[in-house]
Amino acid sequence: MAEISSIVILTGAGISAESGIDTFRDAGGLWEQHRVEDVATPEGFARDPDLVLGFYDLRRKALAGVQPNPAHEALARLDAEFSGELLIVTQNVDNLHERAGARRVLHMHGELKSALCTACEMRSPWDAAMSDRPPCPVCQAPSLRPDVVWFGEMPYQMDRIYSALRGADLFVSIGTSGAVYPAAGFVRDARELGVRTLELNLERSEGSHWFHESRQGRAGELVPTWVDEILGRG
Ligand code: OAD
């Protein structure tokens, strides 16, 4: 394997599936149980805030009952032991990467454990419910919404992600269907930049043919094996 000094990793719902968190598009996934336009758009929130706040309250509460799995733990080990540049870009709004110990994590679709005030636009760490309209810790307005990116909104920190991709020599996509842009386009961006690309997913994703290499299997098995390879124990 050529010397690797800078890695960008993209994770999706598949990495948290073995922890017991529903993915979006698999059979029985969240988008079979709920209409995207009702619970994951600004228009849905304007129409029925109780429904939307209740949906995210349940998902936030559910985090207390799940644990990081071997895939999160392997990435945390990579974060601790890999001396080169590393950025774990996650589309997930759960906190399992951090709870496994990873530090170099960027939540491009926001976080369940964060509140965004629609009055003062400040973000606050958030653990409780929002459907009872608690006051914003900064401005006291009862105007909090989940700090998650909905369809039609701009994902967070895109400049930082593209800058990391430009400096990377390996891009690895883990547990994501490749259905939602801009994340789904990172593999093509990486290839145009001459970055080596690897997919680790249960099945071939929609953009699988764009990757130099695609491995199929459970994240809990594939990710620890790949991390061992990178850290030189393969
Ligand atoms: P999806 O539900 O679209 O895709 C999950 C992927 O994980 C699928 O390709 C599965 O095959 C794979 N998978 C399932 N179990 C796995 C396992 N144990 N090991 C490895 N892979 C597994 O979820 P995302 O791609 O994360 O955005 O979805 C992207 C975005 O769409 C989400 O961030 C969310 C959603 O709508 C917003 O809400 C803005």
mmCIF file of N, CA and C in Angstrom, residues 12-107:
data_model
loop_
_atom_site.group_PDB
_atom_site.id
_atom_site.type_symbol
_atom_site.label_atom_id
_atom_site.label_comp_id
_atom_site.label_asym_id
_atom_site.label_seq_id
_atom_site.Cartn_x
_atom_site.Cartn_y
_atom_site.Cartn_z
ATOM 1 N N GLY A 12 -22.176 7.237 7.127
ATOM 2 C CA GLY A 12 -23.625 7.399 7.027
ATOM 3 C C GLY A 12 -24.314 6.455 7.991
ATOM 4 N N ALA A 13 -25.621 6.380 7.867
ATOM 5 C CA ALA A 13 -26.439 5.651 8.831
ATOM 6 C C ALA A 13 -26.014 4.187 8.985
ATOM 7 N N GLY A 14 -25.430 3.603 7.934
ATOM 8 C CA GLY A 14 -25.031 2.190 7.994
ATOM 9 C C GLY A 14 -24.016 1.907 9.082
ATOM 10 N N ILE A 15 -23.199 2.912 9.463
ATOM 11 C CA ILE A 15 -22.183 2.642 10.498
ATOM 12 C C ILE A 15 -22.843 2.527 11.876
ATOM 13 N N SER A 16 -24.027 3.110 12.033
ATOM 14 C CA SER A 16 -24.716 3.044 13.327
ATOM 15 C C SER A 16 -25.796 1.964 13.357
ATOM 16 N N ALA A 17 -25.998 1.263 12.226
ATOM 17 C CA ALA A 17 -27.081 0.271 12.152
ATOM 18 C C ALA A 17 -26.888 -0.841 13.178
ATOM 19 N N GLU A 18 -25.637 -1.304 13.324
ATOM 20 C CA GLU A 18 -25.392 -2.411 14.261
ATOM 21 C C GLU A 18 -25.472 -1.959 15.721
ATOM 22 N N SER A 19 -25.580 -0.652 15.937
ATOM 23 C CA SER A 19 -25.835 -0.147 17.297
ATOM 24 C C SER A 19 -27.333 -0.113 17.591
ATOM 25 N N GLY A 20 -28.145 -0.354 16.553
ATOM 26 C CA GLY A 20 -29.592 -0.381 16.751
ATOM 27 C C GLY A 20 -30.300 0.900 16.340
ATOM 28 N N ILE A 21 -29.605 1.764 15.589
ATOM 29 C CA ILE A 21 -30.264 2.978 15.092
ATOM 30 C C ILE A 21 -30.744 2.701 13.657
ATOM 31 N N ASP A 22 -32.003 2.991 13.393
ATOM 32 C CA ASP A 22 -32.563 2.733 12.061
ATOM 33 C C ASP A 22 -31.840 3.559 11.005
ATOM 34 N N THR A 23 -31.567 2.944 9.847
ATOM 35 C CA THR A 23 -31.081 3.722 8.705
ATOM 36 C C THR A 23 -32.297 4.400 8.058
ATOM 37 N N PHE A 24 -32.063 5.128 6.972
ATOM 38 C CA PHE A 24 -33.159 5.852 6.327
ATOM 39 C C PHE A 24 -33.823 5.032 5.226
ATOM 40 N N ARG A 25 -32.993 4.403 4.380
ATOM 41 C CA ARG A 25 -33.540 3.839 3.152
ATOM 42 C C ARG A 25 -33.572 2.319 3.109
ATOM 43 N N ASP A 26 -33.065 1.643 4.135
ATOM 44 C CA ASP A 26 -33.187 0.182 4.146
ATOM 45 C C ASP A 26 -34.642 -0.177 4.444
ATOM 46 N N ALA A 27 -35.003 -1.454 4.216
ATOM 47 C CA ALA A 27 -36.369 -1.897 4.505
ATOM 48 C C ALA A 27 -36.699 -1.586 5.967
ATOM 49 N N GLY A 28 -37.836 -0.973 6.215
ATOM 50 C CA GLY A 28 -38.228 -0.612 7.583
ATOM 51 C C GLY A 28 -37.537 0.629 8.106
ATOM 52 N N GLY A 29 -36.754 1.300 7.232
ATOM 53 C CA GLY A 29 -35.986 2.479 7.644
ATOM 54 C C GLY A 29 -36.874 3.683 7.941
ATOM 55 N N LEU A 30 -36.216 4.746 8.439
ATOM 56 C CA LEU A 30 -36.973 5.924 8.888
ATOM 57 C C LEU A 30 -37.856 6.513 7.803
ATOM 58 N N TRP A 31 -37.380 6.490 6.545
ATOM 59 C CA TRP A 31 -38.181 7.113 5.483
ATOM 60 C C TRP A 31 -39.311 6.203 4.993
ATOM 61 N N GLU A 32 -39.405 4.987 5.530
ATOM 62 C CA GLU A 32 -40.623 4.192 5.302
ATOM 63 C C GLU A 32 -41.640 4.494 6.399
ATOM 64 N N GLN A 33 -41.119 4.889 7.569
ATOM 65 C CA GLN A 33 -42.005 5.130 8.721
ATOM 66 C C GLN A 33 -42.550 6.564 8.736
ATOM 67 N N HIS A 34 -41.827 7.481 8.066
ATOM 68 C CA HIS A 34 -42.207 8.908 8.111
ATOM 69 C C HIS A 34 -42.035 9.499 6.723
ATOM 70 N N ARG A 35 -42.827 10.534 6.420
ATOM 71 C CA ARG A 35 -42.647 11.250 5.152
ATOM 72 C C ARG A 35 -41.546 12.294 5.346
ATOM 73 N N VAL A 36 -40.539 12.218 4.457
ATOM 74 C CA VAL A 36 -39.397 13.132 4.546
ATOM 75 C C VAL A 36 -39.877 14.582 4.604
ATOM 76 N N GLU A 37 -40.842 14.902 3.752
ATOM 77 C CA GLU A 37 -41.280 16.303 3.661
ATOM 78 C C GLU A 37 -41.981 16.770 4.937
ATOM 79 N N ASP A 38 -42.476 15.814 5.742
ATOM 80 C CA ASP A 38 -43.120 16.198 7.006
ATOM 81 C C ASP A 38 -42.106 16.485 8.112
ATOM 82 N N VAL A 39 -41.056 15.647 8.193
ATOM 83 C CA VAL A 39 -40.174 15.741 9.370
ATOM 84 C C VAL A 39 -38.762 16.228 9.059
ATOM 85 N N ALA A 40 -38.434 16.420 7.791
ATOM 86 C CA ALA A 40 -37.046 16.804 7.485
ATOM 87 C C ALA A 40 -36.977 17.922 6.447
ATOM 88 N N THR A 41 -37.911 18.857 6.528
ATOM 89 C CA THR A 41 -37.847 20.053 5.673
ATOM 90 C C THR A 41 -38.283 21.270 6.495
ATOM 91 N N PRO A 42 -37.781 22.462 6.137
ATOM 92 C CA PRO A 42 -38.240 23.678 6.822
ATOM 93 C C PRO A 42 -39.745 23.878 6.660
ATOM 94 N N GLU A 43 -40.292 23.474 5.517
ATOM 95 C CA GLU A 43 -41.729 23.641 5.271
ATOM 96 C C GLU A 43 -42.539 22.738 6.211
ATOM 97 N N GLY A 44 -42.052 21.513 6.409
ATOM 98 C CA GLY A 44 -42.724 20.588 7.333
ATOM 99 C C GLY A 44 -42.732 21.159 8.748
ATOM 100 N N PHE A 45 -41.602 21.758 9.146
ATOM 101 C CA PHE A 45 -41.494 22.343 10.487
ATOM 102 C C PHE A 45 -42.459 23.521 10.624
ATOM 103 N N ALA A 46 -42.572 24.344 9.592
ATOM 104 C CA ALA A 46 -43.483 25.492 9.643
ATOM 105 C C ALA A 46 -44.934 25.019 9.748
ATOM 106 N N ARG A 47 -45.247 23.910 9.040
ATOM 107 C CA ARG A 47 -46.620 23.391 9.003
ATOM 108 C C ARG A 47 -47.019 22.764 10.336
ATOM 109 N N ASP A 48 -46.100 21.941 10.889
ATOM 110 C CA ASP A 48 -46.462 21.185 12.086
ATOM 111 C C ASP A 48 -45.249 21.043 13.010
ATOM 112 N N PRO A 49 -44.911 22.126 13.727
ATOM 113 C CA PRO A 49 -43.716 22.069 14.584
ATOM 114 C C PRO A 49 -43.806 20.982 15.658
ATOM 115 N N ASP A 50 -45.016 20.725 16.187
ATOM 116 C CA ASP A 50 -45.140 19.697 17.227
ATOM 117 C C ASP A 50 -44.684 18.333 16.710
ATOM 118 N N LEU A 51 -45.109 18.008 15.498
ATOM 119 C CA LEU A 51 -44.740 16.729 14.902
ATOM 120 C C LEU A 51 -43.224 16.631 14.756
ATOM 121 N N VAL A 52 -42.613 17.704 14.252
ATOM 122 C CA VAL A 52 -41.174 17.682 13.964
ATOM 123 C C VAL A 52 -40.369 17.653 15.266
ATOM 124 N N LEU A 53 -40.737 18.498 16.224
ATOM 125 C CA LEU A 53 -40.008 18.521 17.498
ATOM 126 C C LEU A 53 -40.154 17.180 18.205
ATOM 127 N N GLY A 54 -41.338 16.595 18.135
ATOM 128 C CA GLY A 54 -41.572 15.293 18.769
ATOM 129 C C GLY A 54 -40.742 14.193 18.108
ATOM 130 N N PHE A 55 -40.635 14.233 16.789
ATOM 131 C CA PHE A 55 -39.841 13.249 16.035
ATOM 132 C C PHE A 55 -38.380 13.277 16.490
ATOM 133 N N TYR A 56 -37.803 14.481 16.583
ATOM 134 C CA TYR A 56 -36.390 14.580 16.982
ATOM 135 C C TYR A 56 -36.219 14.360 18.492
ATOM 136 N N ASP A 57 -37.225 14.708 19.298
ATOM 137 C CA ASP A 57 -37.152 14.409 20.732
ATOM 138 C C ASP A 57 -37.005 12.894 20.949
ATOM 139 N N LEU A 58 -37.798 12.125 20.193
ATOM 140 C CA LEU A 58 -37.735 10.664 20.333
ATOM 141 C C LEU A 58 -36.372 10.131 19.920
ATOM 142 N N ARG A 59 -35.850 10.665 18.840
ATOM 143 C CA ARG A 59 -34.552 10.176 18.351
ATOM 144 C C ARG A 59 -33.430 10.578 19.320
ATOM 145 N N ARG A 60 -33.517 11.774 19.874
ATOM 146 C CA ARG A 60 -32.501 12.220 20.856
ATOM 147 C C ARG A 60 -32.545 11.317 22.092
ATOM 148 N N LYS A 61 -33.773 11.048 22.554
ATOM 149 C CA LYS A 61 -33.949 10.204 23.738
ATOM 150 C C LYS A 61 -33.404 8.792 23.499
ATOM 151 N N ALA A 62 -33.597 8.307 22.280
ATOM 152 C CA ALA A 62 -33.174 6.934 21.958
ATOM 153 C C ALA A 62 -31.657 6.769 22.038
ATOM 154 N N LEU A 63 -30.914 7.866 21.944
ATOM 155 C CA LEU A 63 -29.446 7.765 22.001
ATOM 156 C C LEU A 63 -28.975 7.188 23.335
ATOM 157 N N ALA A 64 -29.775 7.418 24.376
ATOM 158 C CA ALA A 64 -29.372 6.919 25.703
ATOM 159 C C ALA A 64 -29.361 5.394 25.738
ATOM 160 N N GLY A 65 -30.111 4.767 24.850
ATOM 161 C CA GLY A 65 -30.221 3.302 24.883
ATOM 162 C C GLY A 65 -29.334 2.584 23.883
ATOM 163 N N VAL A 66 -28.462 3.291 23.191
ATOM 164 C CA VAL A 66 -27.592 2.633 22.204
ATOM 165 C C VAL A 66 -26.123 2.897 22.540
ATOM 166 N N GLN A 67 -25.274 2.039 22.021
ATOM 167 C CA GLN A 67 -23.826 2.140 22.293
ATOM 168 C C GLN A 67 -23.054 2.140 20.986
ATOM 169 N N PRO A 68 -21.869 2.752 20.984
ATOM 170 C CA PRO A 68 -21.009 2.643 19.796
ATOM 171 C C PRO A 68 -20.710 1.168 19.507
ATOM 172 N N ASN A 69 -20.518 0.825 18.251
ATOM 173 C CA ASN A 69 -20.200 -0.559 17.888
ATOM 174 C C ASN A 69 -18.734 -0.649 17.416
ATOM 175 N N PRO A 70 -18.260 -1.849 17.079
ATOM 176 C CA PRO A 70 -16.836 -1.995 16.712
ATOM 177 C C PRO A 70 -16.385 -1.082 15.559
ATOM 178 N N ALA A 71 -17.301 -0.666 14.699
ATOM 179 C CA ALA A 71 -16.898 0.237 13.604
ATOM 180 C C ALA A 71 -16.570 1.628 14.149
ATOM 181 N N HIS A 72 -17.430 2.154 15.040
ATOM 182 C CA HIS A 72 -17.114 3.446 15.664
ATOM 183 C C HIS A 72 -15.814 3.339 16.467
ATOM 184 N N GLU A 73 -15.673 2.218 17.173
ATOM 185 C CA GLU A 73 -14.486 2.067 18.026
ATOM 186 C C GLU A 73 -13.220 1.996 17.184
ATOM 187 N N ALA A 74 -13.313 1.331 16.036
ATOM 188 C CA ALA A 74 -12.130 1.239 15.160
ATOM 189 C C ALA A 74 -11.748 2.623 14.630
ATOM 190 N N LEU A 75 -12.736 3.432 14.262
ATOM 191 C CA LEU A 75 -12.409 4.785 13.766
ATOM 192 C C LEU A 75 -11.832 5.644 14.883
ATOM 193 N N ALA A 76 -12.298 5.440 16.108
ATOM 194 C CA ALA A 76 -11.730 6.180 17.238
ATOM 195 C C ALA A 76 -10.271 5.765 17.453
ATOM 196 N N ARG A 77 -9.999 4.481 17.258
ATOM 197 C CA ARG A 77 -8.615 3.989 17.383
ATOM 198 C C ARG A 77 -7.757 4.597 16.286
ATOM 199 N N LEU A 78 -8.310 4.673 15.080
ATOM 200 C CA LEU A 78 -7.576 5.311 13.982
ATOM 201 C C LEU A 78 -7.283 6.767 14.329
ATOM 202 N N ASP A 79 -8.285 7.452 14.851
ATOM 203 C CA ASP A 79 -8.126 8.862 15.216
ATOM 204 C C ASP A 79 -7.007 9.021 16.249
ATOM 205 N N ALA A 80 -6.951 8.105 17.204
ATOM 206 C CA ALA A 80 -5.940 8.212 18.265
ATOM 207 C C ALA A 80 -4.545 7.844 17.775
ATOM 208 N N GLU A 81 -4.461 6.882 16.838
ATOM 209 C CA GLU A 81 -3.143 6.324 16.519
ATOM 210 C C GLU A 81 -2.579 6.769 15.181
ATOM 211 N N PHE A 82 -3.396 7.311 14.295
ATOM 212 C CA PHE A 82 -2.908 7.714 12.966
ATOM 213 C C PHE A 82 -2.302 9.108 13.078
ATOM 214 N N SER A 83 -1.041 9.237 12.742
ATOM 215 C CA SER A 83 -0.356 10.516 12.975
ATOM 216 C C SER A 83 -0.558 11.505 11.834
ATOM 217 N N GLY A 84 -1.124 11.041 10.717
ATOM 218 C CA GLY A 84 -1.351 11.958 9.594
ATOM 219 C C GLY A 84 -2.623 12.773 9.781
ATOM 220 N N GLU A 85 -3.003 13.467 8.715
ATOM 221 C CA GLU A 85 -4.247 14.242 8.731
ATOM 222 C C GLU A 85 -5.432 13.293 8.646
ATOM 223 N N LEU A 86 -6.481 13.606 9.406
ATOM 224 C CA LEU A 86 -7.686 12.770 9.369
ATOM 225 C C LEU A 86 -8.899 13.655 9.603
ATOM 226 N N LEU A 87 -9.948 13.421 8.821
ATOM 227 C CA LEU A 87 -11.223 14.083 9.099
ATOM 228 C C LEU A 87 -12.332 13.055 8.905
ATOM 229 N N ILE A 88 -13.115 12.849 9.958
ATOM 230 C CA ILE A 88 -14.281 11.958 9.872
ATOM 231 C C ILE A 88 -15.497 12.852 9.651
ATOM 232 N N VAL A 89 -15.981 12.869 8.430
ATOM 233 C CA VAL A 89 -17.170 13.653 8.101
ATOM 234 C C VAL A 89 -18.355 12.710 8.251
ATOM 235 N N THR A 90 -19.259 13.045 9.148
ATOM 236 C CA THR A 90 -20.417 12.158 9.288
ATOM 237 C C THR A 90 -21.701 12.863 8.869
ATOM 238 N N GLN A 91 -22.561 12.080 8.198
ATOM 239 C CA GLN A 91 -23.903 12.581 7.895
ATOM 240 C C GLN A 91 -24.841 12.276 9.053
ATOM 241 N N ASN A 92 -24.331 11.526 10.038
ATOM 242 C CA ASN A 92 -25.195 11.075 11.140
ATOM 243 C C ASN A 92 -25.384 12.170 12.179
ATOM 244 N N VAL A 93 -26.586 12.209 12.724
ATOM 245 C CA VAL A 93 -26.878 13.188 13.772
ATOM 246 C C VAL A 93 -26.747 12.558 15.160
ATOM 247 N N ASP A 94 -26.400 11.259 15.210
ATOM 248 C CA ASP A 94 -26.149 10.636 16.522
ATOM 249 C C ASP A 94 -24.755 11.053 17.012
ATOM 250 N N ASN A 95 -24.422 10.622 18.237
ATOM 251 C CA ASN A 95 -23.131 11.033 18.825
ATOM 252 C C ASN A 95 -22.213 9.837 19.064
ATOM 253 N N LEU A 96 -22.392 8.785 18.261
ATOM 254 C CA LEU A 96 -21.658 7.545 18.548
ATOM 255 C C LEU A 96 -20.177 7.621 18.202
ATOM 256 N N HIS A 97 -19.802 8.426 17.200
ATOM 257 C CA HIS A 97 -18.355 8.585 16.942
ATOM 258 C C HIS A 97 -17.674 9.189 18.169
ATOM 259 N N GLU A 98 -18.262 10.238 18.703
ATOM 260 C CA GLU A 98 -17.662 10.917 19.867
ATOM 261 C C GLU A 98 -17.676 10.008 21.095
ATOM 262 N N ARG A 99 -18.773 9.279 21.273
ATOM 263 C CA ARG A 99 -18.846 8.412 22.454
ATOM 264 C C ARG A 99 -17.851 7.264 22.373
ATOM 265 N N ALA A 100 -17.453 6.895 21.134
ATOM 266 C CA ALA A 100 -16.400 5.874 20.998
ATOM 267 C C ALA A 100 -15.027 6.483 21.270
ATOM 268 N N GLY A 101 -14.942 7.820 21.256
ATOM 269 C CA GLY A 101 -13.658 8.472 21.555
ATOM 270 C C GLY A 101 -13.055 9.235 20.397
ATOM 271 N N ALA A 102 -13.722 9.239 19.231
ATOM 272 C CA ALA A 102 -13.167 9.980 18.088
ATOM 273 C C ALA A 102 -13.260 11.481 18.359
ATOM 274 N N ARG A 103 -12.249 12.215 17.919
ATOM 275 C CA ARG A 103 -12.198 13.661 18.144
ATOM 276 C C ARG A 103 -12.314 14.454 16.842
ATOM 277 N N ARG A 104 -11.701 13.916 15.784
ATOM 278 C CA ARG A 104 -11.664 14.684 14.529
ATOM 279 C C ARG A 104 -12.925 14.392 13.705
ATOM 280 N N VAL A 105 -14.074 14.829 14.253
ATOM 281 C CA VAL A 105 -15.380 14.508 13.658
ATOM 282 C C VAL A 105 -16.083 15.794 13.245
ATOM 283 N N LEU A 106 -16.668 15.787 12.075
ATOM 284 C CA LEU A 106 -17.437 16.943 11.573
ATOM 285 C C LEU A 106 -18.846 16.453 11.223
ATOM 286 N N HIS A 107 -19.858 17.060 11.831
ATOM 287 C CA HIS A 107 -21.252 16.658 11.586
ATOM 288 C C HIS A 107 -21.852 17.521 10.481
#
